[in-house]
Amino acid sequence: MPDRLAPQSDALQGVLPPKGVALRFISGKYQGGEYPLEEGHEVLVGRSSDLDMVLVEEMVSRRHARIELRDGIISIEDLGSTNGTFVNGEKIVRGQLREGDRVLIGTSILKVVVGVEPAAAGARKMEVQPSRRGAMRQRGAPGDEAPRMTGSLEEIPLPDLLQLFAASRKSGVLVIRGEERLGRIYLMEGQIQHAAFDGRPELGALKCVYRLLGSKGGVFELEPPHEEPIENPLGVGVQEVLMEGFRQLDELNALRERLPAMNARLTLRTPLEAPLHELEPAHLDVLQLAINSSSFEALLDRSPVSDLETAQIVGSLLTRRYLEAK
């Protein structure tokens, strides 16, 4: 697929905001650091120690990219890097950045932020905190463990993260840690091969992905690829999964008021007002699972079909007075 330009800026054109513009590291080993941009100066990014922003890791080329703030417009250009430069999931040759855009270089994700302290004149070297600059350079020295991508899902939501990984053809295990659950998405060259929740082996892979898409918080980490072969890998594209996942989440939210509470117990209504033989096979299967499950949530876990289809059937069984919630 040919390289495409990043979307043209409209938020950063014209006069600079009262405070400065910076690139904030929201993933990678420099996470939490900021690089302020100085009007009229270009920033050369790469592994070479004589550049402005030095990112010492194998996936970053010696001269990787150029970023410049001039007349209120941030321009970005890939300098023929081996692994590419990505803006909002798109591989770019050159383009412009606006507030909130995310740039992927190696294992670092940088976000354009406005409202920081303006850069001091001549501030031309990478510094997260002045006292840590030397330590930052040494952390990526040869022989160190390969840097892992980590970050907050509040900074970069899971759908955006998956799109970045798909565009850059990442391989690895994306670990999602929330308050109540830990999930994993297995990626191979940007495609989703498998997904699972720890301690929930009964859940299907796609059901796990769709549930993870609804995560509102937590942290992520991209671990090295899984060494053992995956049985019956999904091999599906991220965009396909996102479109279907969002469709299901939207329809589930629309059904929410008609559904029982997650901890409600579903029981067979007695006496039955309609004979069981009038039920479709799929509805009968869900009915049997429902009366043998400890709660509506347990039913969703045990059901072989998607959460949306299970919820639709439960809603129908409640309306037709086959089931009641307690």
CSV table of C-alpha atoms in Angstrom, one decimal:
chain,number,residue,atom,x,y,z
A,1,MET,CA,0.0,0.0,0.0
A,2,PRO,CA,1.5,3.4,-0.9
A,3,ASP,CA,2.5,5.8,1.8
A,4,ARG,CA,-0.1,8.4,2.5
A,5,LEU,CA,0.2,11.9,3.8
A,6,ALA,CA,-0.9,12.7,7.4
A,7,PRO,CA,-4.0,14.8,7.6
A,8,GLN,CA,-3.4,18.5,7.2
A,9,SER,CA,-3.3,20.5,10.4
A,10,ASP,CA,-6.0,23.0,11.2
A,11,ALA,CA,-5.5,23.3,15.0
A,12,LEU,CA,-1.9,24.5,14.9
A,13,GLN,CA,-1.9,26.8,11.9
A,14,GLY,CA,-1.4,30.5,12.3
A,15,VAL,CA,-0.2,32.2,15.5
A,16,LEU,CA,1.2,30.0,18.2
A,17,PRO,CA,-0.9,29.4,21.3
A,18,PRO,CA,0.1,31.3,24.5
A,19,LYS,CA,2.1,28.4,25.7
A,20,GLY,CA,4.4,26.1,23.7
A,21,VAL,CA,4.0,22.8,21.8
A,22,ALA,CA,5.7,19.6,22.8
A,23,LEU,CA,5.9,15.9,21.8
A,24,ARG,CA,4.9,13.8,24.9
A,25,PHE,CA,6.1,10.2,25.1
A,26,ILE,CA,3.1,8.1,26.0
A,27,SER,CA,4.7,4.7,25.3
A,28,GLY,CA,8.1,3.2,25.1
A,29,LYS,CA,11.2,3.5,27.4
A,30,TYR,CA,11.0,7.4,27.4
A,31,GLN,CA,7.3,7.3,28.6
A,32,GLY,CA,6.4,10.4,30.6
A,33,GLY,CA,9.0,12.6,29.0
A,34,GLU,CA,8.3,15.6,26.8
A,35,TYR,CA,10.3,17.2,24.1
A,36,PRO,CA,9.4,20.9,23.6
A,37,LEU,CA,9.4,22.2,20.0
A,38,GLU,CA,11.2,25.5,19.4
A,39,GLU,CA,9.8,27.8,16.7
A,40,GLY,CA,12.0,27.8,13.5
A,41,HIS,CA,14.2,24.9,14.5
A,42,GLU,CA,14.1,21.4,13.0
A,43,VAL,CA,14.4,18.3,15.2
A,44,LEU,CA,16.2,15.4,13.8
A,45,VAL,CA,15.2,12.0,15.4
A,46,GLY,CA,17.2,8.8,15.2
A,47,ARG,CA,19.8,6.6,16.9
A,48,SER,CA,22.8,8.7,16.0
A,49,SER,CA,24.2,10.4,19.0
A,50,ASP,CA,24.7,13.7,17.2
A,51,LEU,CA,21.0,14.2,16.5
A,52,ASP,CA,18.5,16.3,18.5
A,53,MET,CA,16.2,13.5,19.7
A,54,VAL,CA,18.3,10.4,20.3
A,55,LEU,CA,16.2,7.2,20.6
A,56,VAL,CA,18.6,4.3,21.2
A,57,GLU,CA,16.9,1.1,20.0
A,58,GLU,CA,17.2,-1.2,17.1
A,59,MET,CA,13.9,-0.3,15.4
A,60,VAL,CA,15.0,3.3,15.0
A,61,SER,CA,17.2,4.2,12.1
A,62,ARG,CA,20.3,6.4,12.6
A,63,ARG,CA,18.5,9.3,10.9
A,64,HIS,CA,14.9,8.4,11.2
A,65,ALA,CA,12.6,11.5,10.9
A,66,ARG,CA,12.6,15.2,10.9
A,67,ILE,CA,10.1,17.4,12.8
A,68,GLU,CA,9.8,21.1,12.6
A,69,LEU,CA,7.6,23.8,14.1
A,70,ARG,CA,7.5,26.9,11.8
A,71,ASP,CA,4.8,29.7,11.7
A,72,GLY,CA,2.6,27.6,14.0
A,73,ILE,CA,2.6,24.5,11.7
A,74,ILE,CA,4.3,21.3,12.7
A,75,SER,CA,5.7,19.4,9.7
A,76,ILE,CA,7.1,15.8,9.9
A,77,GLU,CA,9.1,13.9,7.3
A,78,ASP,CA,10.4,10.3,7.3
A,79,LEU,CA,14.1,10.2,6.3
A,80,GLY,CA,14.0,6.9,4.5
A,81,SER,CA,13.9,4.9,7.8
A,82,THR,CA,13.9,1.1,7.7
A,83,ASN,CA,10.8,0.6,9.9
A,84,GLY,CA,8.9,3.7,8.9
A,85,THR,CA,7.2,6.6,10.7
A,86,PHE,CA,3.5,6.4,11.5
A,87,VAL,CA,1.0,9.2,12.2
A,88,ASN,CA,-2.4,8.1,13.7
A,89,GLY,CA,-1.8,4.6,12.2
A,90,GLU,CA,-0.8,5.8,8.7
A,91,LYS,CA,2.7,5.3,7.3
A,92,ILE,CA,3.8,8.7,6.1
A,93,VAL,CA,6.6,10.1,3.9
A,94,ARG,CA,5.8,13.7,4.9
A,95,GLY,CA,2.9,15.6,6.4
A,96,GLN,CA,1.7,17.9,9.1
A,97,LEU,CA,0.7,17.3,12.7
A,98,ARG,CA,-2.0,18.8,14.8
A,99,GLU,CA,-2.8,18.7,18.5
A,100,GLY,CA,-3.6,15.2,19.7
A,101,ASP,CA,-1.9,13.4,16.8
A,102,ARG,CA,0.1,10.3,17.7
A,103,VAL,CA,3.5,9.5,16.1
A,104,LEU,CA,5.0,6.0,16.2
A,105,ILE,CA,8.8,5.8,15.9
A,106,GLY,CA,10.3,2.4,16.9
A,107,THR,CA,8.6,1.4,20.1
A,108,SER,CA,7.9,5.0,21.2
A,109,ILE,CA,4.5,6.7,20.7
A,110,LEU,CA,4.6,10.5,20.9
A,111,LYS,CA,1.6,12.7,21.3
A,112,VAL,CA,1.4,16.3,20.1
A,113,VAL,CA,0.4,18.4,23.2
A,114,VAL,CA,-0.3,22.2,23.4
A,115,GLY,CA,-0.1,24.3,26.5
A,116,VAL,CA,3.3,23.4,27.8
A,117,GLU,CA,6.0,25.8,28.8
A,118,PRO,CA,7.6,27.2,25.6
A,119,ALA,CA,11.0,25.8,24.7
A,120,ALA,CA,14.0,27.8,25.8
A,121,ALA,CA,16.0,29.2,22.9
A,122,GLY,CA,18.7,26.7,21.8
A,123,ALA,CA,17.0,23.8,23.6
A,124,ARG,CA,18.1,21.3,20.9
A,125,LYS,CA,18.7,18.0,22.8
A,126,MET,CA,16.5,15.3,24.1
A,127,GLU,CA,15.8,15.8,27.8
A,128,VAL,CA,13.0,14.3,29.8
A,129,GLN,CA,14.5,15.6,33.0
A,130,PRO,CA,17.9,17.2,32.8
A,131,SER,CA,19.3,14.9,35.7
A,132,ARG,CA,18.2,11.8,33.8
A,133,ARG,CA,19.4,12.5,30.3
A,134,GLY,CA,22.6,10.4,30.6
A,135,ALA,CA,20.6,7.6,32.2
A,136,MET,CA,18.1,7.6,29.4
A,137,ARG,CA,20.8,7.2,26.8
A,138,GLN,CA,22.4,4.3,28.6
A,139,ARG,CA,19.2,2.3,29.1
A,140,GLY,CA,19.1,1.4,25.4
A,141,ALA,CA,22.7,0.4,25.2
A,142,PRO,CA,23.7,-2.9,23.4
A,143,GLY,CA,23.1,-5.9,25.5
A,144,ASP,CA,20.1,-4.4,27.4
A,145,GLU,CA,16.8,-6.1,27.2
A,146,ALA,CA,14.8,-5.0,24.1
A,147,PRO,CA,12.5,-2.1,25.1
A,148,ARG,CA,8.8,-2.9,25.5
A,149,MET,CA,6.0,-0.7,24.6
A,150,THR,CA,4.0,0.3,27.6
A,151,GLY,CA,1.4,3.0,28.4
A,152,SER,CA,-1.9,4.1,29.6
A,153,LEU,CA,-5.2,3.3,27.8
A,154,GLU,CA,-6.4,6.8,28.9
A,155,GLU,CA,-3.6,8.3,26.8
A,156,ILE,CA,-4.0,6.0,23.8
A,157,PRO,CA,-7.3,4.0,23.7
A,158,LEU,CA,-7.1,0.4,22.6
A,159,PRO,CA,-8.7,0.9,19.2
A,160,ASP,CA,-6.0,3.5,18.3
A,161,LEU,CA,-3.3,1.3,19.7
A,162,LEU,CA,-4.4,-1.7,17.6
A,163,GLN,CA,-4.5,0.5,14.5
A,164,LEU,CA,-1.0,1.7,15.1
A,165,PHE,CA,0.2,-1.9,15.5
A,166,ALA,CA,-1.6,-3.0,12.4
A,167,ALA,CA,-0.1,-0.2,10.3
A,168,SER,CA,3.4,-1.0,11.6
A,169,ARG,CA,2.9,-4.8,11.3
A,170,LYS,CA,3.8,-5.4,14.9
A,171,SER,CA,4.2,-8.9,16.3
A,172,GLY,CA,3.8,-9.7,20.0
A,173,VAL,CA,1.4,-10.2,22.9
A,174,LEU,CA,-0.5,-7.1,23.8
A,175,VAL,CA,-1.3,-7.3,27.6
A,176,ILE,CA,-4.2,-5.2,28.8
A,177,ARG,CA,-4.4,-4.8,32.6
A,178,GLY,CA,-7.6,-3.3,34.1
A,179,GLU,CA,-8.8,-3.1,37.6
A,180,GLU,CA,-10.7,-6.4,37.5
A,181,ARG,CA,-9.2,-8.4,34.6
A,182,LEU,CA,-6.2,-9.1,32.6
A,183,GLY,CA,-6.5,-9.8,28.9
A,184,ARG,CA,-4.1,-10.7,26.1
A,185,ILE,CA,-4.3,-10.1,22.3
A,186,TYR,CA,-1.8,-12.1,20.2
A,187,LEU,CA,-0.5,-10.2,17.2
A,188,MET,CA,1.4,-11.4,14.2
A,189,GLU,CA,2.6,-8.8,11.7
A,190,GLY,CA,-0.3,-6.6,12.7
A,191,GLN,CA,-3.0,-9.3,12.4
A,192,ILE,CA,-5.0,-10.6,15.4
A,193,GLN,CA,-4.3,-14.3,15.9
A,194,HIS,CA,-5.8,-15.0,19.3
A,195,ALA,CA,-7.1,-13.3,22.5
A,196,ALA,CA,-7.8,-14.5,26.0
A,197,PHE,CA,-8.6,-13.4,29.5
A,198,ASP,CA,-6.5,-14.9,32.3
A,199,GLY,CA,-8.5,-17.5,34.2
A,200,ARG,CA,-11.3,-17.5,31.7
A,201,PRO,CA,-10.4,-20.3,29.2
A,202,GLU,CA,-14.0,-20.9,28.2
A,203,LEU,CA,-14.3,-17.5,26.4
A,204,GLY,CA,-13.8,-17.5,22.7
A,205,ALA,CA,-11.0,-15.4,21.2
A,206,LEU,CA,-13.2,-12.9,19.3
A,207,LYS,CA,-15.5,-12.5,22.4
A,208,CYS,CA,-12.4,-11.5,24.4
A,209,VAL,CA,-11.3,-8.9,21.8
A,210,TYR,CA,-14.8,-7.3,21.7
A,211,ARG,CA,-15.0,-7.1,25.5
A,212,LEU,CA,-11.5,-5.6,25.6
A,213,LEU,CA,-12.6,-2.9,23.1
A,214,GLY,CA,-15.0,-1.7,25.8
A,215,SER,CA,-12.2,-1.1,28.3
A,216,LYS,CA,-12.2,2.5,29.5
A,217,GLY,CA,-9.0,2.4,31.5
A,218,GLY,CA,-6.0,0.4,32.5
A,219,VAL,CA,-2.5,0.0,31.1
A,220,PHE,CA,-1.0,-1.9,28.2
A,221,GLU,CA,2.3,-3.6,27.5
A,222,LEU,CA,3.5,-5.2,24.2
A,223,GLU,CA,5.4,-8.4,25.2
A,224,PRO,CA,7.5,-10.4,22.8
A,225,PRO,CA,5.7,-12.8,20.4
A,226,HIS,CA,4.3,-16.0,21.8
A,227,GLU,CA,6.8,-18.9,21.2
A,228,GLU,CA,4.3,-21.8,21.1
A,229,PRO,CA,2.2,-22.1,17.9
A,230,ILE,CA,-1.4,-20.9,18.4
A,231,GLU,CA,-4.1,-23.6,17.6
A,232,ASN,CA,-6.6,-22.4,15.0
A,233,PRO,CA,-5.3,-18.8,14.8
A,234,LEU,CA,-7.9,-16.2,13.8
A,235,GLY,CA,-5.7,-14.4,11.3
A,236,VAL,CA,-8.1,-11.4,11.0
A,237,GLY,CA,-7.3,-7.8,10.3
A,238,VAL,CA,-7.6,-5.1,13.0
A,239,GLN,CA,-10.0,-2.9,10.9
A,240,GLU,CA,-12.4,-5.8,10.4
A,241,VAL,CA,-12.4,-6.6,14.1
A,242,LEU,CA,-12.9,-2.9,15.1
A,243,MET,CA,-15.8,-2.4,12.8
A,244,GLU,CA,-17.6,-5.5,14.1
A,245,GLY,CA,-16.6,-4.9,17.7
A,246,PHE,CA,-18.0,-1.4,17.7
A,247,ARG,CA,-21.2,-2.5,16.0
A,248,GLN,CA,-21.8,-5.1,18.7
A,249,LEU,CA,-20.9,-2.7,21.5
A,250,ASP,CA,-23.3,-0.1,20.1
A,251,GLU,CA,-26.2,-2.6,19.8
A,252,LEU,CA,-25.5,-4.0,23.3
A,253,ASN,CA,-25.6,-0.5,24.8
A,254,ALA,CA,-29.0,0.0,23.0
A,255,LEU,CA,-30.3,-3.2,24.6
A,256,ARG,CA,-28.9,-2.5,28.1
A,257,GLU,CA,-32.2,-1.2,29.6
A,258,ARG,CA,-34.1,-4.4,28.5
A,259,LEU,CA,-31.5,-6.7,30.0
A,260,PRO,CA,-31.2,-8.0,33.6
A,261,ALA,CA,-28.4,-7.0,35.9
A,262,MET,CA,-25.1,-8.9,35.4
A,263,ASN,CA,-25.5,-10.6,38.8
A,264,ALA,CA,-29.2,-11.5,38.2
A,265,ARG,CA,-30.2,-15.2,38.2
A,266,LEU,CA,-32.3,-16.3,35.2
A,267,THR,CA,-34.9,-18.9,36.0
A,268,LEU,CA,-37.5,-20.8,34.0
A,269,ARG,CA,-40.9,-19.1,34.3
A,270,THR,CA,-43.6,-21.3,35.7
A,271,PRO,CA,-46.1,-22.0,34.6
A,272,LEU,CA,-45.0,-21.6,31.0
A,273,GLU,CA,-47.3,-19.5,28.9
A,274,ALA,CA,-45.8,-20.8,25.6
A,275,PRO,CA,-44.7,-24.3,24.8
A,276,LEU,CA,-40.9,-25.0,24.5
A,277,HIS,CA,-41.3,-26.6,21.1
A,278,GLU,CA,-42.1,-23.2,19.6
A,279,LEU,CA,-38.5,-22.0,20.4
A,280,GLU,CA,-35.9,-21.9,17.7
A,281,PRO,CA,-32.9,-24.2,18.4
A,282,ALA,CA,-30.5,-21.3,19.2
A,283,HIS,CA,-33.1,-19.9,21.7
A,284,LEU,CA,-33.6,-23.2,23.3
A,285,ASP,CA,-29.8,-23.7,23.7
A,286,VAL,CA,-29.5,-20.3,25.5
A,287,LEU,CA,-32.6,-21.1,27.6
A,288,GLN,CA,-30.9,-24.3,28.8
A,289,LEU,CA,-27.7,-22.5,29.5
A,290,ALA,CA,-29.5,-19.7,31.4
A,291,ILE,CA,-31.3,-21.9,33.8
A,292,ASN,CA,-28.0,-23.7,34.5
A,293,SER,CA,-25.9,-20.6,35.0
A,294,SER,CA,-25.4,-18.8,38.3
A,295,SER,CA,-26.0,-15.3,36.8
A,296,PHE,CA,-26.6,-13.4,33.5
A,297,GLU,CA,-22.8,-12.7,33.5
A,298,ALA,CA,-22.0,-16.4,33.8
A,299,LEU,CA,-24.4,-17.1,30.9
A,300,LEU,CA,-22.6,-14.6,28.7
A,301,ASP,CA,-19.3,-16.4,29.5
A,302,ARG,CA,-20.7,-19.9,28.8
A,303,SER,CA,-22.6,-19.1,25.7
A,304,PRO,CA,-20.9,-20.2,22.4
A,305,VAL,CA,-22.3,-17.2,20.5
A,306,SER,CA,-21.4,-13.6,20.9
A,307,ASP,CA,-22.4,-11.4,23.8
A,308,LEU,CA,-24.7,-9.5,21.5
A,309,GLU,CA,-26.5,-12.5,20.1
A,310,THR,CA,-26.8,-14.0,23.6
A,311,ALA,CA,-28.2,-10.8,25.0
A,312,GLN,CA,-30.7,-10.5,22.1
A,313,ILE,CA,-31.9,-14.0,22.7
A,314,VAL,CA,-32.2,-13.4,26.5
A,315,GLY,CA,-34.2,-10.2,25.8
A,316,SER,CA,-36.5,-12.2,23.6
A,317,LEU,CA,-36.9,-15.0,26.1
A,318,LEU,CA,-37.8,-12.5,28.8
A,319,THR,CA,-40.3,-10.7,26.6
A,320,ARG,CA,-41.9,-14.0,25.5
A,321,ARG,CA,-42.1,-15.0,29.2
A,322,TYR,CA,-39.9,-18.0,29.0
A,323,LEU,CA,-37.4,-16.6,31.5
A,324,GLU,CA,-37.6,-14.3,34.5
A,325,ALA,CA,-34.8,-12.5,36.3
A,326,LYS,CA,-34.4,-12.7,40.1
